[in-house]
XYZ file of C-alpha atoms in Angstrom:
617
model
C -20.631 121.176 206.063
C -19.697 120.887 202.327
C -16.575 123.115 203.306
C -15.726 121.030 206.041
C -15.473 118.003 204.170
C -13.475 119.431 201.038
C -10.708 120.824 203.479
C -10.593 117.063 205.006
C -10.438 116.145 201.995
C -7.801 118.362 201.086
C -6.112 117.569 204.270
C -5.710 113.970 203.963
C -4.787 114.238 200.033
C -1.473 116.901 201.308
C -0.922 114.337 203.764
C -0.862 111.812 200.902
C 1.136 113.502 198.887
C 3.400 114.097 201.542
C 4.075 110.479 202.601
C 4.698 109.448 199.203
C 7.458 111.986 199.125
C 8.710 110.473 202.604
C 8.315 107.120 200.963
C 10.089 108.261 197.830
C 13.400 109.816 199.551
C 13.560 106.472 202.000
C 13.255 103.743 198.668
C 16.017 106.508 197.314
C 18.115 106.496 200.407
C 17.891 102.732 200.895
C 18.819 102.074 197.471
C 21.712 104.524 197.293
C 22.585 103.065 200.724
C 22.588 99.558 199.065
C 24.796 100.990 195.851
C 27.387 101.640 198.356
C 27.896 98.836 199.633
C 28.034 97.019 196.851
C 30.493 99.670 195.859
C 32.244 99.338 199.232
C 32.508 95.058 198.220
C 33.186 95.555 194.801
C 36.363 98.322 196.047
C 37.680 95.417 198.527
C 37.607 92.862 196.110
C 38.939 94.689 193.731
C 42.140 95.593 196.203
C 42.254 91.879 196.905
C 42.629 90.719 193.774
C 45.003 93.369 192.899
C 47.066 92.648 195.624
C 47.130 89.023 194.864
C 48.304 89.822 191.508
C 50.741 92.076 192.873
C 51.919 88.931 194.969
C 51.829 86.604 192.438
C 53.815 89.054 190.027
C 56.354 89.389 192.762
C 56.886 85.688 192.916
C 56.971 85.108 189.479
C 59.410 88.148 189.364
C 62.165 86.938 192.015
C 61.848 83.208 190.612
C 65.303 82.125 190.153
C 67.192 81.936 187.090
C 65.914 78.753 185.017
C 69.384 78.792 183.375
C 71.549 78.329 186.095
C 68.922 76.269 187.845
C 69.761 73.682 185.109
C 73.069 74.278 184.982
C 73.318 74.138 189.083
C 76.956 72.300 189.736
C 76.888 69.933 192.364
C 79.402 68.474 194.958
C 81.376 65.471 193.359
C 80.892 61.985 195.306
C 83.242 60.230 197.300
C 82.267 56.342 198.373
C 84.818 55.248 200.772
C 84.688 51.029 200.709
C 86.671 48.960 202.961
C 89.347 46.371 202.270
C 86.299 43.580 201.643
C 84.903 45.864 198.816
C 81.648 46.607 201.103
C 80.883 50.631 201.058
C 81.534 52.514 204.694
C 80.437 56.062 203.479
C 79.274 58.086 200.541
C 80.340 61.881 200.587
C 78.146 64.628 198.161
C 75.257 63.838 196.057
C 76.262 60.330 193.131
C 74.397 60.794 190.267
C 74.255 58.637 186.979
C 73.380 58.779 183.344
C 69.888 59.841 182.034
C 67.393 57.189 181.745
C 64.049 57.952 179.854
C 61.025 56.434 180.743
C 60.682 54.459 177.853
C 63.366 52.784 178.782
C 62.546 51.466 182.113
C 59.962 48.430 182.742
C 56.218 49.609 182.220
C 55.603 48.304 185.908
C 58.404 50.733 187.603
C 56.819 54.122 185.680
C 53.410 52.574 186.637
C 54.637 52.394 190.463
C 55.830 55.828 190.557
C 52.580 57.408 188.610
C 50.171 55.068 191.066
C 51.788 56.417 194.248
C 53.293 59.702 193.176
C 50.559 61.362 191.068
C 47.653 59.060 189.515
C 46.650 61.981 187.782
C 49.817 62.902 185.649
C 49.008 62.620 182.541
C 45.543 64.248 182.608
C 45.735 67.320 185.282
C 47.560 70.931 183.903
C 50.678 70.436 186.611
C 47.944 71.283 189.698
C 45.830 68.592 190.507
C 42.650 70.383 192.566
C 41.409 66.456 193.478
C 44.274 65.343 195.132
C 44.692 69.043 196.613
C 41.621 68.865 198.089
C 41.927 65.420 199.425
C 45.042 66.476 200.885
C 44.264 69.543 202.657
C 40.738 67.626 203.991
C 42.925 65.149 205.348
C 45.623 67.882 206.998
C 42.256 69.477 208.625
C 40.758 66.448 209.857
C 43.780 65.281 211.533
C 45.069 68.414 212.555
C 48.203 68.177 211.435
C 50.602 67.640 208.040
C 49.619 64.037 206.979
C 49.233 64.382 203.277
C 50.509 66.304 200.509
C 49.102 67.380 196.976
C 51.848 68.311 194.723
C 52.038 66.832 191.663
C 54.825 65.591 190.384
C 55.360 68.461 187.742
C 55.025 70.503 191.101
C 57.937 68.081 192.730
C 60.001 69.117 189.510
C 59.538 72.358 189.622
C 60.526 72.650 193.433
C 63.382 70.053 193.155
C 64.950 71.098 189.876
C 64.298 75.011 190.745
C 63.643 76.177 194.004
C 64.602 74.837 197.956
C 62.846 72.726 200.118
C 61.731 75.755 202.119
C 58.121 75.951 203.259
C 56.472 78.987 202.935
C 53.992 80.423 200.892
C 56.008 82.235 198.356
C 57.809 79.271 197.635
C 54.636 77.280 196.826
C 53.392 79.669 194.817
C 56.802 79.829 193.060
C 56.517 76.490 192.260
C 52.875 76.078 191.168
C 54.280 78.662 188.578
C 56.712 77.182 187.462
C 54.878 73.953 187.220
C 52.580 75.701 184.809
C 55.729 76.715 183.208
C 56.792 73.262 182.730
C 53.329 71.964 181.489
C 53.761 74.864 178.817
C 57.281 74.382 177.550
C 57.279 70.009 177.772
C 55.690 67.159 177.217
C 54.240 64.435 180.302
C 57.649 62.376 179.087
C 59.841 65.053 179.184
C 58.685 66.471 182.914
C 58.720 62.289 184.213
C 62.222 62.181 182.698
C 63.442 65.254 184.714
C 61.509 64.089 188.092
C 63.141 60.266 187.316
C 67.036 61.433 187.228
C 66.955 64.271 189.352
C 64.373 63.394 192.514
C 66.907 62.761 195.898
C 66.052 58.793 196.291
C 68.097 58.674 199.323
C 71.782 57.504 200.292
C 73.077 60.486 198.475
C 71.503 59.264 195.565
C 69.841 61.324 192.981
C 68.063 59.474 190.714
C 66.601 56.159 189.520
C 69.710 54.703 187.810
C 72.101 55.832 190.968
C 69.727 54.356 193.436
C 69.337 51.122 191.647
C 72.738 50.813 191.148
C 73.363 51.693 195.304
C 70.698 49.557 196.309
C 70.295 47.046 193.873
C 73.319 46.791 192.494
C 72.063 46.374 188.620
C 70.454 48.969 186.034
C 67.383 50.680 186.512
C 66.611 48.961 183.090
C 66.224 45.464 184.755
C 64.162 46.488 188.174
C 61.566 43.883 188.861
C 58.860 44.260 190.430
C 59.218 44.505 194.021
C 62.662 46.480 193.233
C 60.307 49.057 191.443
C 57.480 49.348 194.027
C 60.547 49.705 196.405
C 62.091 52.802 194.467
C 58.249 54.139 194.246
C 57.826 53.624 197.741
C 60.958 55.603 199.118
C 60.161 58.839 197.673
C 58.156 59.708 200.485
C 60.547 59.966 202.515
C 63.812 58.644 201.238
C 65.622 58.725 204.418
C 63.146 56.481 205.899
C 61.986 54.078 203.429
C 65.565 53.402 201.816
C 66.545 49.482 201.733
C 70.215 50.613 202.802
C 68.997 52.136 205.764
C 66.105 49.512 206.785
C 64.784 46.988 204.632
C 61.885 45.310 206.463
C 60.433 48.923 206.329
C 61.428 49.478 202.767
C 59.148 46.001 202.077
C 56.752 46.948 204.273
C 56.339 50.664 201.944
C 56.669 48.798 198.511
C 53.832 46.753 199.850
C 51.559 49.668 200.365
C 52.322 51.058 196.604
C 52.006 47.234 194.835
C 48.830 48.090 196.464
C 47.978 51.112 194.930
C 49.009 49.451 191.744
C 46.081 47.218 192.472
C 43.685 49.877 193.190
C 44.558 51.537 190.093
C 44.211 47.903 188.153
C 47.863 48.265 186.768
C 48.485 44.509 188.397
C 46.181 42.090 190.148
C 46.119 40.892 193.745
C 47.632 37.709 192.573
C 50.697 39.905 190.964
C 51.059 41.517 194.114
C 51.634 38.609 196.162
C 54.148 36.649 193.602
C 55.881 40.440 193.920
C 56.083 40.530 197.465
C 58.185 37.064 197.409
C 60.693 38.626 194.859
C 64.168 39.115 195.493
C 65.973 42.794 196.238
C 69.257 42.930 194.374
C 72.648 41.191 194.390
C 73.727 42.524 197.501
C 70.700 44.438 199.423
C 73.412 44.946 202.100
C 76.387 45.817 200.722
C 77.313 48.435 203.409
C 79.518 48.060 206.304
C 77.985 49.283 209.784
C 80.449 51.772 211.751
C 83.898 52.746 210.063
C 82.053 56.144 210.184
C 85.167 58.272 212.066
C 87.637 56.077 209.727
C 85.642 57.422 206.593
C 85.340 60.769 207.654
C 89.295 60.536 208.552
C 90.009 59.315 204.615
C 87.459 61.699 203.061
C 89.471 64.575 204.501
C 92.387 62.989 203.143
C 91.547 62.192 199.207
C 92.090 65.726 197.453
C 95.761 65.831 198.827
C 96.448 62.723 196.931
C 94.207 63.693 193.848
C 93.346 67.694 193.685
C 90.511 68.902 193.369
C 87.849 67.239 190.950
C 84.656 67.313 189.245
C 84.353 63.237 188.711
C 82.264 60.857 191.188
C 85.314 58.620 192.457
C 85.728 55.247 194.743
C 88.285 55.364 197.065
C 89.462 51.811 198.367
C 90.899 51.182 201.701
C 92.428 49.056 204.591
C 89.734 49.081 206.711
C 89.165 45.490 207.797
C 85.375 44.778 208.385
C 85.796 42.138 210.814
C 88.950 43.926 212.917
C 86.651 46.730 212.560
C 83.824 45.369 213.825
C 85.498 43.584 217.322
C 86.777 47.078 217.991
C 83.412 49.044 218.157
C 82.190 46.475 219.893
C 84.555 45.669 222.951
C 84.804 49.937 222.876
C 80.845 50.271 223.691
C 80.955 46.773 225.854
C 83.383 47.804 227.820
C 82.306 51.501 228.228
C 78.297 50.342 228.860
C 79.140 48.282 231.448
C 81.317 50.791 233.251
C 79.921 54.198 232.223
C 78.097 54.655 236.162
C 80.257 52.698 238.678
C 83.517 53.565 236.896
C 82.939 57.194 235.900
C 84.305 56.547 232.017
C 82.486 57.575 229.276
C 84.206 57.591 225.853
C 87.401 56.013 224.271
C 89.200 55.395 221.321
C 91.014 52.523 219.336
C 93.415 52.104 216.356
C 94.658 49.287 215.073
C 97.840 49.031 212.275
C 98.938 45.942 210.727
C 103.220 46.003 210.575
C 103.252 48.068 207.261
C 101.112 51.227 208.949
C 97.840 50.243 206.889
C 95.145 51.275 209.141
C 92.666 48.145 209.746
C 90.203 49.522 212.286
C 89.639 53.023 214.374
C 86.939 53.946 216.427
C 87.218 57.534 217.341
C 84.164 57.340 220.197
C 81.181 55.307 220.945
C 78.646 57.146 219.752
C 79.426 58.376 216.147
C 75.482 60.107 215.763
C 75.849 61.913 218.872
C 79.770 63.356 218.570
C 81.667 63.087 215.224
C 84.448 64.365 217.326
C 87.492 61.841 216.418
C 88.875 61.048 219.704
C 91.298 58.379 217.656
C 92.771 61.466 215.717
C 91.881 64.883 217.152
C 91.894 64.724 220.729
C 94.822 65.256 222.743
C 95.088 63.150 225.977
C 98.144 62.584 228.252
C 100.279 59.080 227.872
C 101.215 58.482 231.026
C 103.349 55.740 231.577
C 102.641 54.809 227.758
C 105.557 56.919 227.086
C 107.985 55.487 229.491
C 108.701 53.264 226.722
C 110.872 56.538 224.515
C 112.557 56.883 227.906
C 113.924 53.540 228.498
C 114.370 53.344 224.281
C 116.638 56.355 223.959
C 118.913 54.969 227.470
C 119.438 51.561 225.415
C 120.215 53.616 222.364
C 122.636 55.424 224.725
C 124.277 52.155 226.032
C 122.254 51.303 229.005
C 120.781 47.747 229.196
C 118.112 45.940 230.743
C 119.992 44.738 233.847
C 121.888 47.869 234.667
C 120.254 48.892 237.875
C 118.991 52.493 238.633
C 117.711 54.083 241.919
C 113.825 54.184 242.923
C 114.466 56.474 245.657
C 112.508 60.001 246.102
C 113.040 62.879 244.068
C 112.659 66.239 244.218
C 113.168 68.806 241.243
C 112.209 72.250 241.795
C 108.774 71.670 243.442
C 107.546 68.661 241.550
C 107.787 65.720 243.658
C 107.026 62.768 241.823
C 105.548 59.162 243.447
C 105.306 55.743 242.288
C 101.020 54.810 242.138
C 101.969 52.667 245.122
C 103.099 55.590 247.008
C 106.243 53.355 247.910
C 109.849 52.824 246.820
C 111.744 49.682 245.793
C 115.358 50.860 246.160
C 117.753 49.796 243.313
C 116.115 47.996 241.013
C 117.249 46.763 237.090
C 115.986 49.055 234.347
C 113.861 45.635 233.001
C 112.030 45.886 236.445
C 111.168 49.599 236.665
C 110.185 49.062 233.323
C 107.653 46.181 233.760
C 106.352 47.730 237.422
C 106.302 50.961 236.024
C 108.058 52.856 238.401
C 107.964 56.488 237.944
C 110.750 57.210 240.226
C 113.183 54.614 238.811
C 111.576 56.458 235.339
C 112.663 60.280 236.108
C 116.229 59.344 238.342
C 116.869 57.292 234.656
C 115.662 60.202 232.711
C 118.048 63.149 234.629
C 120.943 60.631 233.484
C 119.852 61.395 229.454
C 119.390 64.467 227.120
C 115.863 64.955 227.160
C 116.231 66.499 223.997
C 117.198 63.132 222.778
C 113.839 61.191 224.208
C 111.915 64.479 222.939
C 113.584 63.315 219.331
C 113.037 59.533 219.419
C 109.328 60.272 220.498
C 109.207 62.567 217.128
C 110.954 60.451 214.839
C 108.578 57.271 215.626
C 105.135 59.563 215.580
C 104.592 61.616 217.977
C 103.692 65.170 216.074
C 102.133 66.930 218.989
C 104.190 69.470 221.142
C 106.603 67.495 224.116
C 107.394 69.996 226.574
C 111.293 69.470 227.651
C 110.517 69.162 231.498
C 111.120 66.883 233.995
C 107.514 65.571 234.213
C 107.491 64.482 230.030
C 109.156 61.839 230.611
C 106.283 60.261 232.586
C 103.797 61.627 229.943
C 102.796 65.141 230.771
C 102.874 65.976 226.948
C 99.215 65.468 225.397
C 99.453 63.421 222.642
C 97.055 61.974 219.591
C 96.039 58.031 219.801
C 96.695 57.562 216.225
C 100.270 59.104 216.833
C 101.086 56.297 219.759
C 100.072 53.201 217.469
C 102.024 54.456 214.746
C 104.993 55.235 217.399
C 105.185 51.779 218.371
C 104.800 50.315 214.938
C 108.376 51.514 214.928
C 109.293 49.324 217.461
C 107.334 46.745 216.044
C 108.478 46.771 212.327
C 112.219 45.922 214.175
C 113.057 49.574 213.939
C 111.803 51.498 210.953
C 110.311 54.434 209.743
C 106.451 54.022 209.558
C 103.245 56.243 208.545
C 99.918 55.395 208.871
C 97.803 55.148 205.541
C 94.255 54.203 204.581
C 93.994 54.833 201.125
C 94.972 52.011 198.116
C 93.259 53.089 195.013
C 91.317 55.638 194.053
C 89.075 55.576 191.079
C 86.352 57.173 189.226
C 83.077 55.590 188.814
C 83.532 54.709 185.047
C 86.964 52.931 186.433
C 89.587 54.974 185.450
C 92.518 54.790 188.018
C 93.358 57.863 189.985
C 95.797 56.754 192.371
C 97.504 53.751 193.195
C 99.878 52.717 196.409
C 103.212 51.551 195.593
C 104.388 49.441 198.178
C 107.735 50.942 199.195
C 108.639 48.725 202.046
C 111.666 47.883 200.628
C 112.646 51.777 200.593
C 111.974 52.157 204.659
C 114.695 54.186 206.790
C 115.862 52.473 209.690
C 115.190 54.870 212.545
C 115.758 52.807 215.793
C 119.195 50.946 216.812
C 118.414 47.405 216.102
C 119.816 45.468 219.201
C 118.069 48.671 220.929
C 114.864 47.501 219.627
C 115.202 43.861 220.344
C 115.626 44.324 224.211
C 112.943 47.180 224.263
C 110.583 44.148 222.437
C 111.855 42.079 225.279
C 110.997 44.550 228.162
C 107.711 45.083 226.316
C 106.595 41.772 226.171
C 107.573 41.129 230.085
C 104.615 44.019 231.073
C 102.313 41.490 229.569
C 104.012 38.265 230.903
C 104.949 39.418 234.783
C 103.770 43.166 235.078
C 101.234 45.521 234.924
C 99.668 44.330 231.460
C 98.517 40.931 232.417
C 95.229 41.770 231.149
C 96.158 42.068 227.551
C 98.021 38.386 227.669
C 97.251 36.865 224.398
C 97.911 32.758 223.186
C 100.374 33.604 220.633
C 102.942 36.765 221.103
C 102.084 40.034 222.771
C 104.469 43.051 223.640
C 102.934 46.226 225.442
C 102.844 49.319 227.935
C 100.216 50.280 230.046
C 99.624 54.111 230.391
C 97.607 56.115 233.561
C 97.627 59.953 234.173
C 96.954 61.718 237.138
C 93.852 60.678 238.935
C 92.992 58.514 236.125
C 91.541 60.994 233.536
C 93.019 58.537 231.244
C 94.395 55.293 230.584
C 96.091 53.459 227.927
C 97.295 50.465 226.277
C 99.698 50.332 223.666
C 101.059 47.201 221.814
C 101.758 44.759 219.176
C 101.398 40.950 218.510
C 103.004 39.315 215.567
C 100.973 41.094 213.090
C 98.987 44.181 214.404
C 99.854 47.075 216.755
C 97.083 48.664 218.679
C 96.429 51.850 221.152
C 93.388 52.061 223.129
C 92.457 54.850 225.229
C 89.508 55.239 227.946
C 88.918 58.918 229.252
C 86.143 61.725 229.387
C 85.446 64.159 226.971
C 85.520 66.918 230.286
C 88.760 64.985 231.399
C 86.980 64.132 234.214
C 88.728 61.667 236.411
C 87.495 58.201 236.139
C 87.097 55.803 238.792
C 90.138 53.467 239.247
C 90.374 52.767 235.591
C 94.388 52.452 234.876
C 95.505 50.741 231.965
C 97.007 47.747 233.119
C 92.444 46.921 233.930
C 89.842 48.156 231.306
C 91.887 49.303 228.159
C 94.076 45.992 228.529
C 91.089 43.964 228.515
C 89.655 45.796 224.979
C 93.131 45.501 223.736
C 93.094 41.871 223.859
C 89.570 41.537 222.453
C 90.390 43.786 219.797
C 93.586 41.424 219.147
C 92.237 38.437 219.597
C 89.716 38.772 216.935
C 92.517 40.409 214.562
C 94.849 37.740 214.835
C 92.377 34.866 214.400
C 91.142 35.330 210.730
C 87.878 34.290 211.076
């Protein structure tokens, strides 16, 4: 029995001893099973962070050169500003001089800090607040409706790197920002961020954009005028007075009230603000002119080279001759766009020395910059009867000399007159003001056509004339600048005459560039005078008793009426006492319109257009 027991005993202490070993090699296990994965952790963070470093080494690695950053050149201005002194069109980026903080009112650095970066002067060039804020906002909204940076960060991005959004590129600049907060002071970075931040207009800076929008120095902003430069940094295309002033109130409203919630001014300072004035001249900036600018700008390093300087360049452009053209263009083509079939036009408008007071090149200037006035090449049509019958009285022909309107063949071409009928013999004056094609070509097989191909050149015309039969009834495509300036000859009594825009050209401290020298005096006479004097005559009769009745004005008016095969276009071409004009009505497909000739639409926008111009109001 004693036996017994002591082997149980035995037994159960081996059995002891032997879960305690179990027990020991599980803790063991579980604790070298817990080692690894701390191991495991402590490996992946480890190749995280590295990597991140790796990332952020790269950045800082391929950030660009800070020298030539700096030193970045930039593309010189060019403000084009019509004959009234308002602007039309700036061209590259205007800066102006460097203005430092301290010298600006308290209240305009307090409007940019308040709405811009409240934190400035106390965060390290990353604020993790306004971060925070910003992303919680992005989040909740699902969407981009806030940003963080900082305006050290704005600096670093505008001053070094692109616009481009990506992740590199923030990095990049948080790096640089820490680069700036290490190498300058609060003053220096706001100084950078004040005169190099794009404040819209093609203005960079506080000094250019006061001066565009304000017309006065950044140095004497008041109030409102500083809330309203605060306010379109956001988004300067949006919030800029030049392009919409109600909204640019409406955003300097918002940061007079941040001022407020940052107790820079009270309530009752931002209501006297609101009632402040904006500028001089808030808008000094002529609507449209846009193809005429564009036209000029091309046109300013032939007469000054190339340059480094910001420069003004003055013009002819009459606002108000301007204006009446744009608008009986788009009247005319809105109202007959569906049941007409026309969808675009053109219009110039000369005054008797070839200054150019008004061209439209299309209707729609944001949608096509296309220049219809100067780059498009349309057909004439009867428009250039008038070198026809010009070069037979420069032969000897006149006005009552009779020619046949009887059919015509040549080769296979077998022209017709639009009434698809003949009048017999008829007097030059009368196929002229009828338009008569056949009368036209039987006249035209009795001249050199190398001679009416010469007259057409020597007046304007620079675009290719084929020498065929069908020219002479305006086959030849030709520009609608080309046919004002073309008649201008006729006009001027018989001279020489080139279109110009340009009158002085200056740089933006006011040292003169260029200047026109009137050289009137100096013209060639081109065009037999008594030849000119009858064709004025005939001219004036299309108006009076033929197919330009439309264009009939109070005073004087001499023109031609133009219409090419199944009306793809139609013209009118003229002069009154002081202005010539061509206006043209086509598709940009030279797709036929719908009945439109030019004795009916483009008559009727010619004498809008030169009713306005001759009434100087």
């Amino acid at each position: 029995m004693a036996e017994r027991k002591k082997a149980e005993k035995k037994t159960k202490t081996t059995a002891k001893k032997k879960n305690a070993g179990k027990s020991k090699k599980v803790s063991r296990r579980k604790q070298k099973n817990g080692f690894g994965r701390w191991k495991l952790l402590f490996a992946l963070a480890a190749a995280a962070f590295l990597a991140l470093a790796l990332y952020i080494g790269y950045c800082f690695a391929t950030l660009p050169d800070i020298e030539k950053a700096v030193a970045r050149t930039r593309q010189p201005s060019t403000t084009i500003i019509a004959e009234n002194g308002q602007e039309i069109r700036t061209f590259g980026n205007v800066y102006s001089e460097v203005v430092y903080p301290s010298e600006l009112p308290p209240h305009v650095v307090d409007a940019v800090i308040s709405t811009e970066d409240r934190r400035f002067y106390s965060h390290f060039g990353f604020d993790i607040i306004a971060f925070t804020r910003a992303m919680a906002a992005n989040l909740i909204k699902g969407r981009y409706a806030q940003g963080g940076s900082t305006i050290t960060q704005q600096v670093a991005k505008n001053l070094f790197l692109t616009s481009e959004k990506s992740i590199k590129r923030k990095v990049q600049e948080l790096l640089m920002a820490f680069w700036l907060e290490s190498k300058f002071s609060k003053d220096q970075i706001l100084t950078l961020y004040l005169n190099r931040v794009y404040m819209g207009s093609g203005t960079y800076g506080i000094e250019a954009a006061s001066q565009k929008y304000f017309q006065k120095s950044s140095r004497d902003l008041n109030l409102l005028e500083g809330a309203v430069i605060a306010g379109l940094l956001k988004a300067p295309a949006r919030y800029n007075p030049a392009a919409d002033e109600k909204r640019a109130r409406e955003r300097a409203a918002v940061v007079l009230q941040n001022m407020v919630n940052t107790a820079i001014i009270t309530p009752q300072e931002r209501e006297k603000a609101l009632k402040m004035p904006l500028g001089a001249q808030i808008h000094d900036k002529l609507e449209g002119g846009k193809y005429f600018a564009d036209w000029v700008y091309a046109e300013v390093n032939a007469y000054i080279g190339e340059r480094e300087n910001d420069v003004n360049v003055y013009t002819t452009l009459d606002k108000r001759i301007q204006n009446a053209a744009e608008s009986a263009l788009r009247q005319a083509v809105f109202a007959n766009a569906e049941s007409k079939n026309v969808t675009n036009g053109a219009i110039v408008v000369l005054d008797k020395t070839g200054a150019v007071k008004a061209m439209t090149g299309g209707i729609n200037y944001e949608k096509s910059q296309f220049n219809r006035a100067t780059q498009a090449l349309r057909q004439p049509g009867s428009a250039f009867k008038t070198f026809v019958y010009l070069t037979a009285l420069e032969n000897g022909w006149e006005a009552d000399d009779e020619i046949d309107d009887y059919p015509i063949t040549i080769g296979n071409w077998k022209p017709e007159n639009y009434t698809k009928k003949y009048y017999g013999t008829v007097t030059l004056e009368e196929a002229f003001i009828r338009s008569l094609n056949l009368a036209t070509v039987n006249l035209a097989q009795k001249l050199p056509r190398r001679e009416i191909i010469a007259l057409a050149r020597k007046t304007g015309i620079s675009t290719p004339i084929d020498d065929t039969p069908a020219m002479v009834l305006g086959s030849s495509a030709v520009k609608v600048l080309d046919m004002a300036v073309a008649y201008l000859s006729i006009a001027n009594g018989g001279y020489a005459a080139w279109p110009y825009s340009i009158t002085e050209i200056y740089t933006r401290d006011g040292y003169p560039l260029y200047t026109r020298i009137n050289d009137e005096e100096d013209r060639a006479r081109i065009l037999d005078e008594d030849a000119v004097e009858e064709m004025t005559d005939m001219l004036e009769k299309v108006i009076l008793e033929g197919t330009g009745k439309r264009a009939r004005l109070p005073g004087f008016a001499a023109g031609k009426t133009g219409t090419s095969q199944d009306y793809r276009d139609a013209w009118f071409v003229g002069f009154s006492d002081r202005y010539v004009a061509a206006v043209w009505l086509g598709n940009d497909d030279n797709s036929p319109m719908k009945g439109v000739g030019g004795g009916t639409l483009p008559a009727e926008i010619w004498k809008k257009v030169m009713t306005a111009a001759e009434s100087d109001e």
